[in-house]
Short mmCIF file of C-alpha atoms and ligand atoms in Angstrom, two decimals:
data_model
loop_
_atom_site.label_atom_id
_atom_site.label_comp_id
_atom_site.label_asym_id
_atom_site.label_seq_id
_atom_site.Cartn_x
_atom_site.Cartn_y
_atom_site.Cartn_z
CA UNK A 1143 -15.64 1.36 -9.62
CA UNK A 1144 -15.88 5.15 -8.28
CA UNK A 1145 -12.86 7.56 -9.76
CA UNK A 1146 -12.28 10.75 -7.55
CA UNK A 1147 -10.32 13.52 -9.58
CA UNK A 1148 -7.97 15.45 -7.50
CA UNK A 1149 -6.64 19.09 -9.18
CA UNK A 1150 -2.84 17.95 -7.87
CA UNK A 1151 -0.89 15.93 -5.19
CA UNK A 1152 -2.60 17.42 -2.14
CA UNK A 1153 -6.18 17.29 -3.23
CA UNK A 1154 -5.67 13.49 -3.86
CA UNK A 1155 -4.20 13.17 -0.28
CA UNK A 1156 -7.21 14.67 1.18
CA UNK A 1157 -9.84 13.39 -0.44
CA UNK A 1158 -8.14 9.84 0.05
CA UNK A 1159 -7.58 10.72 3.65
CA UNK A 1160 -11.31 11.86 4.02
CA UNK A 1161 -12.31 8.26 2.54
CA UNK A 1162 -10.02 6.70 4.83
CA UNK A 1163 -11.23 9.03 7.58
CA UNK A 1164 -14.71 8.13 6.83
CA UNK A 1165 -13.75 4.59 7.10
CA UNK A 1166 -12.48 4.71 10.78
CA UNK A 1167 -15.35 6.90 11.74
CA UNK A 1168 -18.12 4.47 10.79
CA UNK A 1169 -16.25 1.80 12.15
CA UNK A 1170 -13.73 2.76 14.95
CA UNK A 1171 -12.29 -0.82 15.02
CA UNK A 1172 -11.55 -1.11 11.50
CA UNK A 1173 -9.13 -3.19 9.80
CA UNK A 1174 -6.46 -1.10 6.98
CA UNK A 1175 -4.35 -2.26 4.75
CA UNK A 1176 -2.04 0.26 4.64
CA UNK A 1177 1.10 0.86 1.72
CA UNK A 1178 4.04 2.53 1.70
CA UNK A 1179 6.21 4.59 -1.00
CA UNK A 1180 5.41 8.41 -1.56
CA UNK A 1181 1.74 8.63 -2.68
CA UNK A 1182 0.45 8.00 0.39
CA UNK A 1183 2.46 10.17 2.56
CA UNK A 1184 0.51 13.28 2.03
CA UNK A 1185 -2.74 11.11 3.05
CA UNK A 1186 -0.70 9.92 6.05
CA UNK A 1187 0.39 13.84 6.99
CA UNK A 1188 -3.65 14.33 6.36
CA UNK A 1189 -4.80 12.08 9.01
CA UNK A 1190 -2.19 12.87 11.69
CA UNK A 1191 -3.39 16.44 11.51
CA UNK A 1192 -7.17 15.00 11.71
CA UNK A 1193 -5.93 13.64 14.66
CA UNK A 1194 -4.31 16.23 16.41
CA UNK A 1195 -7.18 18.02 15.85
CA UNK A 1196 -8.92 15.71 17.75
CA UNK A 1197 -11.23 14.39 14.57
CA UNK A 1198 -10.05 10.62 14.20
CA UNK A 1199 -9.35 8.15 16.93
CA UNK A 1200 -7.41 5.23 16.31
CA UNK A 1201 -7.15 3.35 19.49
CA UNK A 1202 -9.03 0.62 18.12
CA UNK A 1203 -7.88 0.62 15.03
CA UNK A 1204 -5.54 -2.59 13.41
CA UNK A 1205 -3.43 -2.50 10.48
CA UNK A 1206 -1.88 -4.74 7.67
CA UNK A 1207 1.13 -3.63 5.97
CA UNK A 1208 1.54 -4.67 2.21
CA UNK A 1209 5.02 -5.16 2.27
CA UNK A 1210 8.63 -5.63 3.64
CA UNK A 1211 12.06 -5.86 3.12
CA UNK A 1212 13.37 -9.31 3.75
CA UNK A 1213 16.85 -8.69 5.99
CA UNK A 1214 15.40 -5.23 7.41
CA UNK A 1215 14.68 -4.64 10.88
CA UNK A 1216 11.71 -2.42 11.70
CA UNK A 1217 14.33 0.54 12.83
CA UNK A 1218 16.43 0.21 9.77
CA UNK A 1219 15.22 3.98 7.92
CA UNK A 1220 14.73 1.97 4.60
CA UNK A 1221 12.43 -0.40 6.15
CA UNK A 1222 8.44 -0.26 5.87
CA UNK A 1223 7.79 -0.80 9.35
CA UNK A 1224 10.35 2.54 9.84
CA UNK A 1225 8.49 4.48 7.21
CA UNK A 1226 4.93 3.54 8.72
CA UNK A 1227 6.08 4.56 12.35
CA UNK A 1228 7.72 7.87 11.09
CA UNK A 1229 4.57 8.36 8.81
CA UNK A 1230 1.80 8.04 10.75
CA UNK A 1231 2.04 5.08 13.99
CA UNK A 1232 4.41 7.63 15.94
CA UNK A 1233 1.66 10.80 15.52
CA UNK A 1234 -1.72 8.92 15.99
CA UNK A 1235 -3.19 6.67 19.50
CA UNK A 1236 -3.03 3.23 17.47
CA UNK A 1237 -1.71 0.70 19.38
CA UNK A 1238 1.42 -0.81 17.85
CA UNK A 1239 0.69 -3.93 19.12
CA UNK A 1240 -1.60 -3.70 16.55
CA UNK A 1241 0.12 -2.55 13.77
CA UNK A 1242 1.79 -5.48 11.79
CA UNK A 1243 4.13 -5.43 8.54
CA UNK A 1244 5.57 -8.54 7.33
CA UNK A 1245 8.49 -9.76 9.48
CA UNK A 1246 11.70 -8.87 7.63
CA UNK A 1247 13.98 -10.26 10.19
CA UNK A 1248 12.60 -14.06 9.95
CA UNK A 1249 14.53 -15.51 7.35
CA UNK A 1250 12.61 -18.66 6.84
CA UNK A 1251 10.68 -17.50 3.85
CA UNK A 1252 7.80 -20.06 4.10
CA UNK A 1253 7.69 -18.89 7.88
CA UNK A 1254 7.17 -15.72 7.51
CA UNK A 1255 4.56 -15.84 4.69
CA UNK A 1256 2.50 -18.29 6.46
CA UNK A 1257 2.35 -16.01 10.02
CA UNK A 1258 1.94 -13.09 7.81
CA UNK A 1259 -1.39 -14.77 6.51
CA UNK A 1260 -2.37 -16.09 9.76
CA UNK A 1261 -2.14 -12.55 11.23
CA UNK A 1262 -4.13 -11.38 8.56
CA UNK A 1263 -6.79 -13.82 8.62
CA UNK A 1264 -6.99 -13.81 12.49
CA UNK A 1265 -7.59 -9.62 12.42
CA UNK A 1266 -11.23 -11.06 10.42
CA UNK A 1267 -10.34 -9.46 7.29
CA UNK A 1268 -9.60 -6.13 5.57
CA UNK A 1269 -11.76 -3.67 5.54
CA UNK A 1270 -10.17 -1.00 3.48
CA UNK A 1271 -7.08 -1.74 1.83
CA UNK A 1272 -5.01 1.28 0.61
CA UNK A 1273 -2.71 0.66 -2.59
CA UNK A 1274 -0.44 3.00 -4.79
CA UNK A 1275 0.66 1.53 -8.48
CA UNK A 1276 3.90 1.08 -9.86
CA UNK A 1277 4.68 2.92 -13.61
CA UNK A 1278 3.99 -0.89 -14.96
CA UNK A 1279 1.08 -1.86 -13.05
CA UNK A 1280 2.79 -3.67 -9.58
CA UNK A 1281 0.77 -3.84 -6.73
CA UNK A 1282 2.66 -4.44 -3.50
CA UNK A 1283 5.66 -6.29 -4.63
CA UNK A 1284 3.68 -8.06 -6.91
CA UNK A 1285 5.15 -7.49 -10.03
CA UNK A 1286 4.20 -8.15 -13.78
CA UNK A 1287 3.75 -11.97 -14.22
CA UNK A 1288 2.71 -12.50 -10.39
CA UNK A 1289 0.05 -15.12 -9.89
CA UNK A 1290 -3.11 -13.87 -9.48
CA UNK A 1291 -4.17 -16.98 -7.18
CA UNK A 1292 -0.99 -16.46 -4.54
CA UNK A 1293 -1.10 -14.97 -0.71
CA UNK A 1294 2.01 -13.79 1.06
CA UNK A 1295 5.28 -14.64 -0.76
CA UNK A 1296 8.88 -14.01 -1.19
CA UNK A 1297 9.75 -12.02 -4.34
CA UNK A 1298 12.98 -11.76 -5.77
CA UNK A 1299 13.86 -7.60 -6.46
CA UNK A 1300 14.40 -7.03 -9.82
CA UNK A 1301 18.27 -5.88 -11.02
CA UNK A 1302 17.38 -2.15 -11.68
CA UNK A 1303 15.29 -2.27 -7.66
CA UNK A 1304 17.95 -3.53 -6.01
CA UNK A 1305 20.52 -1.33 -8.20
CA UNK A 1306 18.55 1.99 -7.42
CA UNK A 1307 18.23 1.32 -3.25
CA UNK A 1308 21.98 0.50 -3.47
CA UNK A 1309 22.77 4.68 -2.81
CA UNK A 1310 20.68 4.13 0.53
CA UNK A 1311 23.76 1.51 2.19
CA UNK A 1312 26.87 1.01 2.73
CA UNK A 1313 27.44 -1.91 1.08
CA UNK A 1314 26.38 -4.04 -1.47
CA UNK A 1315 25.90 -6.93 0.77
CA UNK A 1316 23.73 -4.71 3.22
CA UNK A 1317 21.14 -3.85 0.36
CA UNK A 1318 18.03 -6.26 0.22
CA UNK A 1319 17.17 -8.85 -2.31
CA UNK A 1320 14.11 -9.97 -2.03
CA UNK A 1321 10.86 -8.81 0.20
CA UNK A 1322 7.86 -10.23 1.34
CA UNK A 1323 4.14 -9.09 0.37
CA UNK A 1324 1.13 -9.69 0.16
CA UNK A 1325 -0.05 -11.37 -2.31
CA UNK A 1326 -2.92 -10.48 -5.42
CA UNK A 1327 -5.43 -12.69 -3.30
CA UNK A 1328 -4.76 -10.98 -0.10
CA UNK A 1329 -5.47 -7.65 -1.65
CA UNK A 1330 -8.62 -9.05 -3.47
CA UNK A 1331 -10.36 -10.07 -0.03
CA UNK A 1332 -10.16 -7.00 1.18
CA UNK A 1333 -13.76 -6.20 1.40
CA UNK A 1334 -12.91 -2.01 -0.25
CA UNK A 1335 -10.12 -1.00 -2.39
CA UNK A 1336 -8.48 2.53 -2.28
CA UNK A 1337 -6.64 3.17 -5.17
CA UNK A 1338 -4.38 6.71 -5.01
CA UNK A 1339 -2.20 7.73 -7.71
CA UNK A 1340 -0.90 11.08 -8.91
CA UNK A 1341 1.40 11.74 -11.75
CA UNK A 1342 1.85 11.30 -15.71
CA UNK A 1343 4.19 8.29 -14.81
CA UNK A 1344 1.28 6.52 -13.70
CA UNK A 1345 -0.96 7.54 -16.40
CA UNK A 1346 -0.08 3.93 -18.87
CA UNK A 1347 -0.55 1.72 -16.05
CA UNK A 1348 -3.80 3.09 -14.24
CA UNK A 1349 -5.43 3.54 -18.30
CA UNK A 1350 -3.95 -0.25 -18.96
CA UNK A 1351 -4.96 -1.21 -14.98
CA UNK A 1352 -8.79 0.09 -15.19
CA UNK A 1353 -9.86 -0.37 -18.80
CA UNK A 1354 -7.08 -3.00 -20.09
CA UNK A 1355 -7.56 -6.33 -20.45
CA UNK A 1356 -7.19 -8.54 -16.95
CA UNK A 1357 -3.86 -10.09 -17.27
CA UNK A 1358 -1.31 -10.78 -15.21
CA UNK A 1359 1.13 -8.18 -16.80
CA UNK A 1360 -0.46 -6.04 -15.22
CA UNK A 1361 -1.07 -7.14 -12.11
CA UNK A 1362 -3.69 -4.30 -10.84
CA UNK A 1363 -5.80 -5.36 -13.65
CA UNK A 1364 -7.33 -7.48 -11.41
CA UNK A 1365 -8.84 -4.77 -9.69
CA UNK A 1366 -11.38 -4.26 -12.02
CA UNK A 1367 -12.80 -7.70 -10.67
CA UNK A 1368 -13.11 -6.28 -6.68
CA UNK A 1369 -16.69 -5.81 -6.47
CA UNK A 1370 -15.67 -2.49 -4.32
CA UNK A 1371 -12.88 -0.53 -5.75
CA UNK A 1372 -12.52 3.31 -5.11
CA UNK A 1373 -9.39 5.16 -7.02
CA UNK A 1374 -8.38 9.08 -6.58
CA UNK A 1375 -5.98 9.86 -9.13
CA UNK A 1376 -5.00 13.82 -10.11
CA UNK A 1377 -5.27 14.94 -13.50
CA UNK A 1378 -1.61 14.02 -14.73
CA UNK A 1379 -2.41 10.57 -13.60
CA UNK A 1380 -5.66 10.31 -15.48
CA UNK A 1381 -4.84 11.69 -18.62
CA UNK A 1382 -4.60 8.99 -20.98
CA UNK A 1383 -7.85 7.55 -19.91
CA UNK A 1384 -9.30 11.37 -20.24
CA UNK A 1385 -7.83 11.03 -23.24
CA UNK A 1386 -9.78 7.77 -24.66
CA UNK A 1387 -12.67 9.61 -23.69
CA UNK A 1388 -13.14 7.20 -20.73
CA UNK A 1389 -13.90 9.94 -18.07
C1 F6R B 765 4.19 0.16 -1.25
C2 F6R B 765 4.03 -0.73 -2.39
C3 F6R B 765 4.27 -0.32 -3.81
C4 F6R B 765 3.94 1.14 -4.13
C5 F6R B 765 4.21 1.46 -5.59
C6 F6R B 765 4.05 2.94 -5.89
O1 F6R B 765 3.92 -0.51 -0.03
O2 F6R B 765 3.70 -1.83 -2.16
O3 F6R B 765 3.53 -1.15 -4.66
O4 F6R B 765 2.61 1.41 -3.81
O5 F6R B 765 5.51 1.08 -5.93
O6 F6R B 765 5.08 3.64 -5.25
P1 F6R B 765 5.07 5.23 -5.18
O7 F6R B 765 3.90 5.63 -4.35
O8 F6R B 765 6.37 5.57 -4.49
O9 F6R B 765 4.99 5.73 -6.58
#
């Protein structure tokens, strides 16, 4: 395991993005695991200005999404497939054909899990999967208590999830409950790991993540097993392992 310090929030994007970067430059056709939720999006903002400056090229470039609402469709603005578009697939040359998030829309749960996996094992495999970390460990949607051994499931939202995206519809009935992601073993056959996170609410779960004991309540504990596992994390974020005199 490598740990990158970042001073704050846009030193961790860059140096992320200049990993990632570094990725796609030694091999144009790579395969990323991408993620969604607000660490990344400075990293994302990084590399479309990489591009524009004419530094990256992602024409043959494929992606795997972690994650998606079940019920969503991709131009629903709380979807992941929106977020990744207005992110980063609208500013860059990837093709979109090969850009693929889990198919919220197909409501056959065992359906979509299994295409999900078949799409990911026909790309050959992830070369550099991207993750952020939930404030108790989560990876993906995989929560505390996932299986370690599963691929691409359905997970039910918790209460307090489903509760807090409630403000973003109109109704109750419109707001999802339940998603599909990845699962731990997907994200442990990745061949590298990049692990961002920035923040003191992260601080429990990356201390309790990279020097806890591997459990399943805390499901990027596992990480510590990937034989390849890169993490950028700002000070706030690292504190408490700073703290055990870890770093
Ligand atoms: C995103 C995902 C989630 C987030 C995690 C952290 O695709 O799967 O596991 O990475 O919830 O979210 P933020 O970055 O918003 O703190």
């Amino acid at each position: 395991m490598t740990i990158y310090t970042g001073k704050d929030y846009q030193d961790v994007s860059r140096k992320a993005a200049n990993i990632m970067s570094a990725q796609i430059i030694m091999k144009p056709d790579a395969v990323l695991g991408l993620a969604t939720g607000s660490t990344p999006v400075g990293m994302y903002a990084q590399l479309v200005e990489w591009y524009k400056k004419g530094d990256l090229d992602f024409s043959k470039v494929t992606s795997v999404n972690l994650d998606e609402y079940k019920g969503l469709s991709g131009d629903n603005d709380q979807s992941y497939r929106y977020f990744m578009n207005q992110n980063l697939f609208d500013h860059v040359n990837i093709d979109k054909e090969r850009t693929f998030v889990p198919d919220g829309l197909e409501e056959d749960s065992d359906k979509a899990c299994a295409q999900y996996n078949e799409i990911i094992r026909k790309t050959g495999g992830v070369d550099m999967q991207l993750l952020g970390i939930g404030g108790n460990g989560h990876i993906g949607f995989n929560e505390p208590g996932a299986a370690f051994e599963k691929e691409t499931h359905c997970v039910d939202l918790t209460e307090s999830t489903i509760k807090a995206n409630a403000r973003f519809f109109e109704s109750m009935d419109e707001v999802p409950k339940q998603a599909y992601t990845m699962g731990i073993k997907n994200i442990m056959a990745a061949k590298k790991i990049l692990l961002m996170a920035t923040g003191t609410s992260k601080a429990e779960a990356l201390y309790n993540s990279l020097y806890g004991p591997i459990t399943p309540n805390v499901p990027a504990s596992i990480l510590q097993l990937h034989p390849d596992l890169t993490v950028v994390a700002d000070e706030d974020a690292l504190s408490l392992i700073r703290e055990k005199g870890l770093l």
